PDB file of C-alpha atoms and ligand atoms in Angstrom:
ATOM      1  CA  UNK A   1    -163.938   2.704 256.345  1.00 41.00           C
ATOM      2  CA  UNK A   2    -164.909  -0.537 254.795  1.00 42.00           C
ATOM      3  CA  UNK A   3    -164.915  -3.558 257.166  1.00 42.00           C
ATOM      4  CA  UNK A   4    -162.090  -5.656 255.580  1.00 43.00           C
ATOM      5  CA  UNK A   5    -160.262  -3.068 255.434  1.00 41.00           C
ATOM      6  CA  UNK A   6    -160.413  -2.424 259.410  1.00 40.00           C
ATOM      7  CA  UNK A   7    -159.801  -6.396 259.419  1.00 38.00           C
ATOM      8  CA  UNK A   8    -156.672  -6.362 258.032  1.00 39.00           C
ATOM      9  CA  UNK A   9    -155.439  -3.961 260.422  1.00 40.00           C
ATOM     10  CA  UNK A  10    -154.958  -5.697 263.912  1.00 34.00           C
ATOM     11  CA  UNK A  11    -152.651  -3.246 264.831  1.00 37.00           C
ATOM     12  CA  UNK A  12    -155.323  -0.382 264.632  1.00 43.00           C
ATOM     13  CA  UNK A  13    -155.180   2.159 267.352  1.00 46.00           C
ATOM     14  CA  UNK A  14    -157.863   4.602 268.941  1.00 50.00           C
ATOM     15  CA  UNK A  15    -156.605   7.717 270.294  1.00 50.00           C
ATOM     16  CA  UNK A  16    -158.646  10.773 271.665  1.00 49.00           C
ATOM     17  CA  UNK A  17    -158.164  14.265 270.661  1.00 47.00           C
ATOM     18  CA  UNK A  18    -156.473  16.321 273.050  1.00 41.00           C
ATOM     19  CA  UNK A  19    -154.361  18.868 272.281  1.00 40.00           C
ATOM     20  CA  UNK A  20    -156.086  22.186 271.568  1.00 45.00           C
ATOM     21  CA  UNK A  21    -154.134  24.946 270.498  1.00 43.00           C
ATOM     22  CA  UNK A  22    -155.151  28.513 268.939  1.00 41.00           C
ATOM     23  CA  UNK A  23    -153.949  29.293 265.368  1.00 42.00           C
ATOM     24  CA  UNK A  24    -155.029  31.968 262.858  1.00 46.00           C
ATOM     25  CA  UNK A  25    -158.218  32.652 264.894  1.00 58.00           C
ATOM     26  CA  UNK A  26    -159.737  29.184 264.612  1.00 76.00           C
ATOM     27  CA  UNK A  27    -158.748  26.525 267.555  1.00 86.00           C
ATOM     28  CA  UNK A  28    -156.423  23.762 266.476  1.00 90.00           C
ATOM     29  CA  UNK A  29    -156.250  20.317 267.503  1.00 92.00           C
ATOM     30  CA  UNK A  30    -153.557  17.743 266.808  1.00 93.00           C
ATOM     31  CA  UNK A  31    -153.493  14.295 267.057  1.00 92.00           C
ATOM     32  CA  UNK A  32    -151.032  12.543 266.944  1.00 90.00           C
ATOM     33  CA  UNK A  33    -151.232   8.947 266.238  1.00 88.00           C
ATOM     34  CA  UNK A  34    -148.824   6.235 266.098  1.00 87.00           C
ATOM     35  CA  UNK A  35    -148.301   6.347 262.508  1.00 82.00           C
ATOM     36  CA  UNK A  36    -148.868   9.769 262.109  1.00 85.00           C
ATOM     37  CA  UNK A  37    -149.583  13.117 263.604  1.00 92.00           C
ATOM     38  CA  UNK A  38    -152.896  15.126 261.999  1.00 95.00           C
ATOM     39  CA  UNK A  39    -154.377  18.517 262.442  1.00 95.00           C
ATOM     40  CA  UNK A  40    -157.548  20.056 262.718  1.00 96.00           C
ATOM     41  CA  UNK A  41    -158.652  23.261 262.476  1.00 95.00           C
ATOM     42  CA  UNK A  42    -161.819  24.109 263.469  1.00 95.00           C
ATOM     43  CA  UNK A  43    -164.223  23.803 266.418  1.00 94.00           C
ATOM     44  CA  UNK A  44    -165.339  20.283 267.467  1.00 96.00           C
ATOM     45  CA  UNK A  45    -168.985  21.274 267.837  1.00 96.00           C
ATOM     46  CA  UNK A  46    -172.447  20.434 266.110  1.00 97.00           C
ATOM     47  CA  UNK A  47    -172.754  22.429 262.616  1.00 98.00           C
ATOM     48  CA  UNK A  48    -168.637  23.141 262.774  1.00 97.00           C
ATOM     49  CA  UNK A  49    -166.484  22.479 259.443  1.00 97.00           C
ATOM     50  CA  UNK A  50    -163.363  21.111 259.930  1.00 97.00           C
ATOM     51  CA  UNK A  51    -160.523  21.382 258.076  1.00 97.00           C
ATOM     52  CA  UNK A  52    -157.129  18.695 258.318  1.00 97.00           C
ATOM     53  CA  UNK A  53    -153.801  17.857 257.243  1.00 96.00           C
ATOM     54  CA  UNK A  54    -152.419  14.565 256.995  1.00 95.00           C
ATOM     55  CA  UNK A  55    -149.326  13.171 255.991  1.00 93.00           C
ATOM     56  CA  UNK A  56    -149.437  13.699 252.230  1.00 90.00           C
ATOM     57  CA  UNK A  57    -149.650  10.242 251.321  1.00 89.00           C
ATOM     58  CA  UNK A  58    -152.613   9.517 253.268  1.00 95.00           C
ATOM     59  CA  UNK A  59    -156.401   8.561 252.306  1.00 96.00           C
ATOM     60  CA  UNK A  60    -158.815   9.612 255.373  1.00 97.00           C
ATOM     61  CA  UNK A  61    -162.025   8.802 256.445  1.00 98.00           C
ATOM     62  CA  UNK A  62    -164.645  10.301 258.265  1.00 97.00           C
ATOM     63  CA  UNK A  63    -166.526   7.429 259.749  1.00 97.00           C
ATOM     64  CA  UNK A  64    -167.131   5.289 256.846  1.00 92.00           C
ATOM     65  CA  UNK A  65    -167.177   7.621 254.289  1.00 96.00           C
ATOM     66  CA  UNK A  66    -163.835   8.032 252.418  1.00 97.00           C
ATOM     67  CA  UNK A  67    -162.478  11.800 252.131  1.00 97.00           C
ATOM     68  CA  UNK A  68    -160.618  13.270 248.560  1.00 97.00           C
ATOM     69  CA  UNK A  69    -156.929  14.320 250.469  1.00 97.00           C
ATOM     70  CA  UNK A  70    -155.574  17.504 248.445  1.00 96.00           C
ATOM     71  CA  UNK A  71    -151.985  16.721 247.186  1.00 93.00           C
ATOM     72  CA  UNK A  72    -150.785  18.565 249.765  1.00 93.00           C
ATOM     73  CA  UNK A  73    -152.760  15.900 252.605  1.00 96.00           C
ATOM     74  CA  UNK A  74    -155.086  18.637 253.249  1.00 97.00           C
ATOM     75  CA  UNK A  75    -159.151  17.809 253.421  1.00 98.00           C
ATOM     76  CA  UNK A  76    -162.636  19.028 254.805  1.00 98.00           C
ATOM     77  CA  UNK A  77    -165.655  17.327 256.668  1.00 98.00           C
ATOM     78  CA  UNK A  78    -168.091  18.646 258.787  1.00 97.00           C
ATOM     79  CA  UNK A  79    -171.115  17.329 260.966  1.00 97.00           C
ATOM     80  CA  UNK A  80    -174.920  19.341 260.859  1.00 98.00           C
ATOM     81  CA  UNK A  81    -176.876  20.721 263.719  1.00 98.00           C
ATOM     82  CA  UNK A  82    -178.296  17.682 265.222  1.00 97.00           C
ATOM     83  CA  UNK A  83    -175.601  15.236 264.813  1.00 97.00           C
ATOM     84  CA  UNK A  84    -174.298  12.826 267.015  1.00 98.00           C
ATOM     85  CA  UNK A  85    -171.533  13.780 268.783  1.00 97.00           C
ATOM     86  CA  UNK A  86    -168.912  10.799 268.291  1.00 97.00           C
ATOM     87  CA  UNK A  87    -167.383  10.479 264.805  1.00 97.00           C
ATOM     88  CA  UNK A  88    -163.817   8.401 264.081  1.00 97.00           C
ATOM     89  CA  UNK A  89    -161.087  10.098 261.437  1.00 97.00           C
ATOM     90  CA  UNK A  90    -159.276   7.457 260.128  1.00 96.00           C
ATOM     91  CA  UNK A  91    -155.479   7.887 258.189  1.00 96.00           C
ATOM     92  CA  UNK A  92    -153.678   5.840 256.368  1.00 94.00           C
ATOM     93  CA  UNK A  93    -150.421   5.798 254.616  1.00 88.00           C
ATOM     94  CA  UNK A  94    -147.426   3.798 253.915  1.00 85.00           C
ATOM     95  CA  UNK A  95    -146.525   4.193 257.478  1.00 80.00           C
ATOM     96  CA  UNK A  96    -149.519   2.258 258.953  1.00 90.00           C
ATOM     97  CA  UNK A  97    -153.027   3.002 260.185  1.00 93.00           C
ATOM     98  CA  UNK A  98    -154.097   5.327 262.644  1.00 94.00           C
ATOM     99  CA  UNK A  99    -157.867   5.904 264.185  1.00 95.00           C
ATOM    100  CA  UNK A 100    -158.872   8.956 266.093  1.00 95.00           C
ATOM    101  CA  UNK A 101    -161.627   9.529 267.931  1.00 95.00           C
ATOM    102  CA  UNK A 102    -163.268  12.722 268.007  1.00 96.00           C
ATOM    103  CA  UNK A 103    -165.615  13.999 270.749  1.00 96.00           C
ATOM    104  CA  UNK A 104    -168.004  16.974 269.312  1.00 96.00           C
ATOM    105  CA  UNK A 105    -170.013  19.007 271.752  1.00 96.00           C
ATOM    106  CA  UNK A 106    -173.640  19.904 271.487  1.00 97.00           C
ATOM    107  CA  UNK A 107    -174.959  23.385 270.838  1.00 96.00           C
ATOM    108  CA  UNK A 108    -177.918  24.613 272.210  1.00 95.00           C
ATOM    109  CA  UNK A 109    -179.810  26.480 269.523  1.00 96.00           C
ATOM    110  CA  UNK A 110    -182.306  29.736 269.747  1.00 94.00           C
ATOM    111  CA  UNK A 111    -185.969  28.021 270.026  1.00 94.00           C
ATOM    112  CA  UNK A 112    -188.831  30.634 269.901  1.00 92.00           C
ATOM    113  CA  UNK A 113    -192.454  29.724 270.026  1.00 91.00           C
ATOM    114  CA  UNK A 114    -195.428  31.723 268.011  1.00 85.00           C
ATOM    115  CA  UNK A 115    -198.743  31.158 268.716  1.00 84.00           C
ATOM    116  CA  UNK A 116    -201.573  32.106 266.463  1.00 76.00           C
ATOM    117  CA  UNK A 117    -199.984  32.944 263.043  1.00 61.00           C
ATOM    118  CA  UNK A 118    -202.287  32.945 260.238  1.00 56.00           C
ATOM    119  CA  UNK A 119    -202.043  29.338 257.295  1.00 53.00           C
ATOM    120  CA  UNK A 120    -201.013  31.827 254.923  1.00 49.00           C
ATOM    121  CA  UNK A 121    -197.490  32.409 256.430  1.00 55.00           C
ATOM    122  CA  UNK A 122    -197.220  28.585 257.783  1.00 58.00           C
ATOM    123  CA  UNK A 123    -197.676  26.728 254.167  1.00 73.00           C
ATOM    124  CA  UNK A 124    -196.958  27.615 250.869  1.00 78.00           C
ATOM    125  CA  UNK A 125    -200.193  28.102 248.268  1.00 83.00           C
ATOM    126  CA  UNK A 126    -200.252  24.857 246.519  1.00 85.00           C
ATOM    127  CA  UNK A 127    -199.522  26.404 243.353  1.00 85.00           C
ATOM    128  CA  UNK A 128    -195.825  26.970 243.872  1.00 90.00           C
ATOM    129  CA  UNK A 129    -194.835  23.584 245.217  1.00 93.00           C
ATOM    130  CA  UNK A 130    -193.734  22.206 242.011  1.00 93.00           C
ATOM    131  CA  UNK A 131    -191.360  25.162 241.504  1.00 94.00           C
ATOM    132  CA  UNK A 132    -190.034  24.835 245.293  1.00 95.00           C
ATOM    133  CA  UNK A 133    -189.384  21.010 244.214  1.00 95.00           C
ATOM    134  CA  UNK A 134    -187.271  22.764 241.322  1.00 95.00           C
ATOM    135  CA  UNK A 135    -185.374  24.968 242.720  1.00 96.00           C
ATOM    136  CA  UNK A 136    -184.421  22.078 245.738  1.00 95.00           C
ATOM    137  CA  UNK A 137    -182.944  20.328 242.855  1.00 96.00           C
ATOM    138  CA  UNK A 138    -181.033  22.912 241.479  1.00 97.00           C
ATOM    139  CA  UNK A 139    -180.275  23.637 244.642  1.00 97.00           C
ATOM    140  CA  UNK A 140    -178.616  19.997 245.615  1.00 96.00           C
ATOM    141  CA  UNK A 141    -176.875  19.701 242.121  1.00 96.00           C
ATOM    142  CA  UNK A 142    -175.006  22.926 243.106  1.00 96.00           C
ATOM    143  CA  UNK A 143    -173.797  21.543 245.867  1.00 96.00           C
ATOM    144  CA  UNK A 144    -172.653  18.241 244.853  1.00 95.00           C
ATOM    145  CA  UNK A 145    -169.726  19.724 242.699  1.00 94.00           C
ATOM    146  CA  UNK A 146    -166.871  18.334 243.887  1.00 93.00           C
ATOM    147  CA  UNK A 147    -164.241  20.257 242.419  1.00 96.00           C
ATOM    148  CA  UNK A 148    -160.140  20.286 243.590  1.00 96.00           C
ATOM    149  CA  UNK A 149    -159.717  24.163 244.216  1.00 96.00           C
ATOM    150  CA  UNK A 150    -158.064  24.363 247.451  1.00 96.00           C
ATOM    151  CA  UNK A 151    -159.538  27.861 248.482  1.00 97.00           C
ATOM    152  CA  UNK A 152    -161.449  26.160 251.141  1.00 97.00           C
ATOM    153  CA  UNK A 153    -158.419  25.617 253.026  1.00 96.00           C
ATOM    154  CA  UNK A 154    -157.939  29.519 253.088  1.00 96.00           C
ATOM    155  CA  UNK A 155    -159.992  32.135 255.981  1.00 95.00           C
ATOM    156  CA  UNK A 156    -162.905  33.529 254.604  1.00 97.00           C
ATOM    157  CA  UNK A 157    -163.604  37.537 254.880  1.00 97.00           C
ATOM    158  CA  UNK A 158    -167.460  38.564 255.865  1.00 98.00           C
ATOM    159  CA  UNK A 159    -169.598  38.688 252.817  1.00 98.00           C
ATOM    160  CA  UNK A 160    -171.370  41.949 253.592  1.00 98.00           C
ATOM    161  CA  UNK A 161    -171.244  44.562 256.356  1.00 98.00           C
ATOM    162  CA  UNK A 162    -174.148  45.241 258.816  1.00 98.00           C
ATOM    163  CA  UNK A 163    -175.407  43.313 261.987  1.00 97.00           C
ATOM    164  CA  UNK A 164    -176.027  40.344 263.014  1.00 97.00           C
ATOM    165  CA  UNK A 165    -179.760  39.715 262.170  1.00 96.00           C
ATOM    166  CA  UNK A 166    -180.246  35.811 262.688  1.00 96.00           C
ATOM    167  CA  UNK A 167    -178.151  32.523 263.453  1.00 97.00           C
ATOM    168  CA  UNK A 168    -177.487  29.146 262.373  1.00 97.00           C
ATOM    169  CA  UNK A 169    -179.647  26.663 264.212  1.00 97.00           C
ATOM    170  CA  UNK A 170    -182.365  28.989 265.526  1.00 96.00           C
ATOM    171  CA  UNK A 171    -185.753  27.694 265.333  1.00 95.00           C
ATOM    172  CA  UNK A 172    -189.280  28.547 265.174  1.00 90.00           C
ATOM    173  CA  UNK A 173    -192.246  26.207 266.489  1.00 90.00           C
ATOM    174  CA  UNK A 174    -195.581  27.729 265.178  1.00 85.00           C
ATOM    175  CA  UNK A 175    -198.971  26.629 266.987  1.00 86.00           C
ATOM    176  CA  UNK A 176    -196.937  24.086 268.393  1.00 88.00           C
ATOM    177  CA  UNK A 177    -195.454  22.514 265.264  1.00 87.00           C
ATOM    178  CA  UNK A 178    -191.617  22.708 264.788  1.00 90.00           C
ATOM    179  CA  UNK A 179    -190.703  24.873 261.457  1.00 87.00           C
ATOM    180  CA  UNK A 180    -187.336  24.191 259.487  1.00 90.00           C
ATOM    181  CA  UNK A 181    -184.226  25.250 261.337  1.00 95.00           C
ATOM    182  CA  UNK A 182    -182.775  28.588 260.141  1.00 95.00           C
ATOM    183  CA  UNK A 183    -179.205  27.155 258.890  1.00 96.00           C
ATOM    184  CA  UNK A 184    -177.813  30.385 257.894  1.00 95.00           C
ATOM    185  CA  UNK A 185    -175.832  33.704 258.934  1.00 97.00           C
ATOM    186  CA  UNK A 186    -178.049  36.325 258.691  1.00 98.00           C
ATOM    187  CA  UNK A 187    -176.275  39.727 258.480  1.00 98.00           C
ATOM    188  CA  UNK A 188    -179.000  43.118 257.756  1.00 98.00           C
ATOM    189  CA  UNK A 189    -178.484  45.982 255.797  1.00 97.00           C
ATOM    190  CA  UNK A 190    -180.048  48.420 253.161  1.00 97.00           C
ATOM    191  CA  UNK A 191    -180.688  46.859 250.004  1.00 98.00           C
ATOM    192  CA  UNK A 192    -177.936  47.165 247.243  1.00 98.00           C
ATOM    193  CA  UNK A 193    -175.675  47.070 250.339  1.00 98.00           C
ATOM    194  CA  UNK A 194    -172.483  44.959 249.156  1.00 98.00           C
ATOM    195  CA  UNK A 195    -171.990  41.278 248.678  1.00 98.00           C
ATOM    196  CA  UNK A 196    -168.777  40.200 248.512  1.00 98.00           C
ATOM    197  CA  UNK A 197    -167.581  36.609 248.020  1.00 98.00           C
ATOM    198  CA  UNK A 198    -166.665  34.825 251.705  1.00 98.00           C
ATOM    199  CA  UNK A 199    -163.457  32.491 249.886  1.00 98.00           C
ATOM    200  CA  UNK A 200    -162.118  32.688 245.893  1.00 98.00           C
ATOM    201  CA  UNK A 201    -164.376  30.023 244.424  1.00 98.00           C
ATOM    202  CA  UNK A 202    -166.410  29.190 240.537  1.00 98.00           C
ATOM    203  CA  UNK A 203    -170.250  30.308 240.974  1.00 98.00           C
ATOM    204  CA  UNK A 204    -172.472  27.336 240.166  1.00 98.00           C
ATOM    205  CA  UNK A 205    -175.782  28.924 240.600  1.00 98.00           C
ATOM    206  CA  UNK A 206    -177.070  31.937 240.534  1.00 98.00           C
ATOM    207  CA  UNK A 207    -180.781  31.494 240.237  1.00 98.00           C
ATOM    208  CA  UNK A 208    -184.337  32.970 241.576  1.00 97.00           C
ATOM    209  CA  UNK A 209    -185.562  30.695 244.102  1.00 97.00           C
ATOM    210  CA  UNK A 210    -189.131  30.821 245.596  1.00 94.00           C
ATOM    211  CA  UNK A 211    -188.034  31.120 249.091  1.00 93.00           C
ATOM    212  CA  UNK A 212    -184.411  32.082 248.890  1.00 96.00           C
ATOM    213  CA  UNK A 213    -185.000  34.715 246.268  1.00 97.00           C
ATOM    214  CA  UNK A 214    -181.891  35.747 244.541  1.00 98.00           C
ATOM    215  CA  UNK A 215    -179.513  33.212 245.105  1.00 98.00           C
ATOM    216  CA  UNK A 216    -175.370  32.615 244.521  1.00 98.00           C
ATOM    217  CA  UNK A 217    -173.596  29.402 245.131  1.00 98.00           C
ATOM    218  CA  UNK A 218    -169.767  29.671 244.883  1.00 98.00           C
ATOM    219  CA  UNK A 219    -167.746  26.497 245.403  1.00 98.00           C
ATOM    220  CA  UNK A 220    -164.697  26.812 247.522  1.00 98.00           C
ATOM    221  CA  UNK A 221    -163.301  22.833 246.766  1.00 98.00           C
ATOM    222  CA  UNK A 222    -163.785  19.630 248.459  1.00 97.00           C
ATOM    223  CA  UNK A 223    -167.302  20.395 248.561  1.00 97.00           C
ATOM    224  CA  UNK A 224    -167.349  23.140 250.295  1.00 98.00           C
ATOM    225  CA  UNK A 225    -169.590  26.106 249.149  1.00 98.00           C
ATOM    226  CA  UNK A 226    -171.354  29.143 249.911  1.00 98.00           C
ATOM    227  CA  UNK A 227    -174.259  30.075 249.386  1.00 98.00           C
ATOM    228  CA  UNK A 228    -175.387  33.553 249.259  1.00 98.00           C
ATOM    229  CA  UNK A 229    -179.393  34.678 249.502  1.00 98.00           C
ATOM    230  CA  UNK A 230    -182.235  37.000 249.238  1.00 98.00           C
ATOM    231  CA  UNK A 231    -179.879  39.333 246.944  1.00 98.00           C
ATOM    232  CA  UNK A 232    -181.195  42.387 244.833  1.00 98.00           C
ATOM    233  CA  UNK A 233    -178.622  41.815 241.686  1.00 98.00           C
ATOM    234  CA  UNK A 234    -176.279  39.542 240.352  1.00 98.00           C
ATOM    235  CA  UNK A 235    -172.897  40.655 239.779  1.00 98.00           C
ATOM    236  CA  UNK A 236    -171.700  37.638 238.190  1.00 98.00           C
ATOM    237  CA  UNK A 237    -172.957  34.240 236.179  1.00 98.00           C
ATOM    238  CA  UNK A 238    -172.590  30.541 236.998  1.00 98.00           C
ATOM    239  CA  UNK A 239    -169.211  29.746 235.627  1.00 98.00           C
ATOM    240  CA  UNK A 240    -167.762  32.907 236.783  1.00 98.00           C
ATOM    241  CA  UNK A 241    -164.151  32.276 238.783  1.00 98.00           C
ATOM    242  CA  UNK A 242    -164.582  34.667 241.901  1.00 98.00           C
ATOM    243  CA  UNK A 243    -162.008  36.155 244.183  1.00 98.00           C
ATOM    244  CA  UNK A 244    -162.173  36.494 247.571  1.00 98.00           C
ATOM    245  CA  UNK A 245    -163.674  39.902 248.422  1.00 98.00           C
ATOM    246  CA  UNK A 246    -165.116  40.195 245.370  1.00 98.00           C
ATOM    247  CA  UNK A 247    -168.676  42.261 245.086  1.00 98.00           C
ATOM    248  CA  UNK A 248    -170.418  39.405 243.436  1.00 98.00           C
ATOM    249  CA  UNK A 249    -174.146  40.986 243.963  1.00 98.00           C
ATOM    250  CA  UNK A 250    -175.967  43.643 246.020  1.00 98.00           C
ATOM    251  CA  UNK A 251    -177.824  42.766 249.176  1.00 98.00           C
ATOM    252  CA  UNK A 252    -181.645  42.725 248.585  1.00 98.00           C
ATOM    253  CA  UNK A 253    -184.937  41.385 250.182  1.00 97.00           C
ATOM    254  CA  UNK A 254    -185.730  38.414 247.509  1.00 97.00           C
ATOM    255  CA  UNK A 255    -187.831  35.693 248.363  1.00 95.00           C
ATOM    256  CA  UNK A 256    -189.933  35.311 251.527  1.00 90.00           C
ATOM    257  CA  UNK A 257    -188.364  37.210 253.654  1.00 90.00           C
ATOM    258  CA  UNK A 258    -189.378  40.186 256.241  1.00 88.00           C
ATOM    259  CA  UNK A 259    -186.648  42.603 255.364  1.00 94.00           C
ATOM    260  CA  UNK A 260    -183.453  43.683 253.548  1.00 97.00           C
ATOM    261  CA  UNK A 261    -180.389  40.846 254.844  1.00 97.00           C
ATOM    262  CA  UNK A 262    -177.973  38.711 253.445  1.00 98.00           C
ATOM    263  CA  UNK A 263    -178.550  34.954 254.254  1.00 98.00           C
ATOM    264  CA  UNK A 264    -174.954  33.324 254.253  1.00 98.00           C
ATOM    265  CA  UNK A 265    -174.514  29.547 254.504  1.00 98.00           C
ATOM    266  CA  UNK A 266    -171.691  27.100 254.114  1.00 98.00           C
ATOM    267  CA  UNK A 267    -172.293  23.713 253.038  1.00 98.00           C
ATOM    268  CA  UNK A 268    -170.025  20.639 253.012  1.00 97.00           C
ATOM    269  CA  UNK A 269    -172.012  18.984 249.893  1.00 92.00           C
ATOM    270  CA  UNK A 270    -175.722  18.604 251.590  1.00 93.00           C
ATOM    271  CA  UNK A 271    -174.629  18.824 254.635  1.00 97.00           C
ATOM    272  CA  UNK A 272    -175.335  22.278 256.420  1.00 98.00           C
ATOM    273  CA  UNK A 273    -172.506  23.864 258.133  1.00 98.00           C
ATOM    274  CA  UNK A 274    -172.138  27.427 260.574  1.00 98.00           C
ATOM    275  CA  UNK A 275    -170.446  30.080 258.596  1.00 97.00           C
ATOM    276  CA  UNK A 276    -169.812  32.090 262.215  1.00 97.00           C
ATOM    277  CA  UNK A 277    -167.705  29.095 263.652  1.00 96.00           C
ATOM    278  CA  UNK A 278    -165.115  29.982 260.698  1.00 96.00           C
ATOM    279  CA  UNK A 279    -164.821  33.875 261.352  1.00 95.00           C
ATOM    280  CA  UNK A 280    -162.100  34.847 264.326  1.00 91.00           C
ATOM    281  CA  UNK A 281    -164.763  37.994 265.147  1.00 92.00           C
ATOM    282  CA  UNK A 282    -168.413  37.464 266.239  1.00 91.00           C
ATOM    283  CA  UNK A 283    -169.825  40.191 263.677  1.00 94.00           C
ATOM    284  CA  UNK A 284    -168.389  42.180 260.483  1.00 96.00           C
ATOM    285  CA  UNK A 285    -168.261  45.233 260.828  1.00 93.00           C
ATOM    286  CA  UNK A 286    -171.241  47.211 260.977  1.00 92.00           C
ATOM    287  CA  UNK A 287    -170.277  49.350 258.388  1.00 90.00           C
ATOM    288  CA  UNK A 288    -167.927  49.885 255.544  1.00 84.00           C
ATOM    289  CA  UNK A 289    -165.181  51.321 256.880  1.00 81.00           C
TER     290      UNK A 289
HETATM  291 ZN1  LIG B   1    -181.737  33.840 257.028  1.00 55.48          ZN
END
C-alpha cells in the first residue's frame, strides 16, 4: 500500500499466519486480525495461488499492489517460482486496518543437466524470432484481461486424462547454460485425447504459437486464467463463454514439443502459477472412466 496511507494508520498491526486448517481439499489459513478475520485458501508456497475472503467492505493489498475485492470480499494473488518468501496482505474497512504477514516456503524444483545437445534444439533459426516476439504479445494481452467473473473462486476439474508427464518448475541446464523453467502441468496422452476446460471462464485466445503450438487461454476472473497447449483442434473461438468440464479442444503434439501432452498452466495476469497446488489429487485419472 501507498506510504501515506500506512502513515495515517499508527494503529497498524502485524500479525503472522497461523492457523491452518483443511477445507475442500486445499489447506486453509485464517487470520484473524484486530479489525478483521481473513481467509486463505491455498498453499503458502513458491508458484501457489491463493485465494481470500475479507470482510466485504474491504480493499486488500498484496504488498504494495492494490487487489480488485469481489462484492462478496473475495480476491486472488499469487507469487512465481523464485519469489521471495515474505509478502504482507493488507485489509481495510470501516472497521480499521489490519496487516498480515505471510511466510511462503520454498520449493525445490526438478533440475536436470544435458550435455552435448546439438544448436539446432538449443536456439531457434533466426527466421522465426519475429513471430515468437508475436505470439509473446498476444500471449501477455491475453492475460492482462481483468474481467469480474468469479469462477476463479470455484475448484477446478483436470483438463484431460492421462499421466503425469512433466511439472511446474522443472528445469533443464544444457552445456551448462540454464534453459527457461518448464511452468506448466504436463499431463500425456494420445492425440485427439480430450481437453476439457479446468474452471467456467470466456476464451481470449486461441491461436498457433511457434512454441506452444495450438494454444487456448480461458479467463477464470481476477486475472486468473488458463492456459491450455500443444492441442490438435479447437473446439471453441476467443469470445466463447466456457463451462467447466467442457471439451474445448483435442489433445495434440503442436509446437516444439517431443510427443502427444497437454501443457496446462495457470496464470495470475503475468505471473506464472502451479496448476497441481489447486487439485486435492496428485494426478487425473489415467483414463476416462
Ligand atoms: Zn509442458
Amino acid at each position: 500500500m501507498k506510504g501515506w496511507v500506512k502513515a495515517l494508520l499508527p494503529a497498524l498491526s502485524l500479525l503472522i499466519a497461523s492457523q491452518a486448517l483443511a477445507e475442500g481439499g486445499q489447506s486453509t489459513i485464517e487470520l484473524s486480525g484486530t479489525e478483521s478475520t481473513v481467509k486463505l485458501a491455498g498453499e503458502l508456497t513458491q508458484g501457489s495461488l491463493i485465494r481470500g475472503r475479507a470482510p466485504a467492505d474491504s480493499q486488500v493489498w498484496f504488498n504494495d499492489k492494490p487487489l480488485p475485492v469481489a462484492p462478496g470480499g473475495q480476491f486472488v494473488f499469487g507469487i512465481g517460482r523464485d519469489a521471495p518468501l515474505q509478502h504482507e496482505l493488507t485489509v481495510q474497512h470501516s472497521g480499521g486496518t489490519d496487516t498480515f504477514a505471510l511466510q511462503f516456503s520454498a520449493r525445490s524444483y526438478d533440475i536436470q543437466h544435458v550435455e552435448g545437445v546439438a544448436q539446432r534444439y538449443v536456439s531457434p533459426p533466426p527466421e522465426v524470432l519475429a513471430r515468437i516476439r508475436q505470439d509473446s504479445v498476444a500471449v501477455r494481452q491475453a492475460r492482462t484481461v481483468q474481467s469480474e467473473l468469479s469462477y476463479v473462486f470455484e475448484q477446478p476439474v483436470w483438463p484431460a486424462y492421462g499421466r503425469i508427464s512433466g511439472v511446474y518448475g522443472s528445469q533443464r541446464v544444457f552445456n551448462g547454460e540454464p534453459r527457461n523453467p518448464h511452468f506448466g502441468l504436463d499431463i500425456a496422452a494420445p492425440i485427439g485425447s480430450p481437453v476439457y476446460a479446468p474452471l467456467s471462464g470466456v476464451v481470449t485466445l486461441a491461436k498457433d504459437l511457434y512454441y506452444s503450438g495450438l494454444t487456448l487461454i480461458v479467463d477464470h476472473g481476477y486475472g486468473v486464467s488458463s492456459t491450455l497447449m500443444h492441442l490438435d483442434a479447437f473446439h471453441v473461438e476467443v469470445g466463447d463463454k466456457v463451462e467447466q468440464g467442457q471439451l474445448v479442444a483435442d489433445m495434440g503434439a503442436t509446437g516444439r514439443v517431443t510427443g502427444p501432452h497437454l501443457d496446462w498452466r495457470i496464470n495470475w495476469q503475468q505471473e506464472r502459477l502451479d496448476p497441481a497446488l489447486l487439485m486435492p489429487e496428485a494426478a487425473p485419472p489415467a483414463h476416462q472412466p
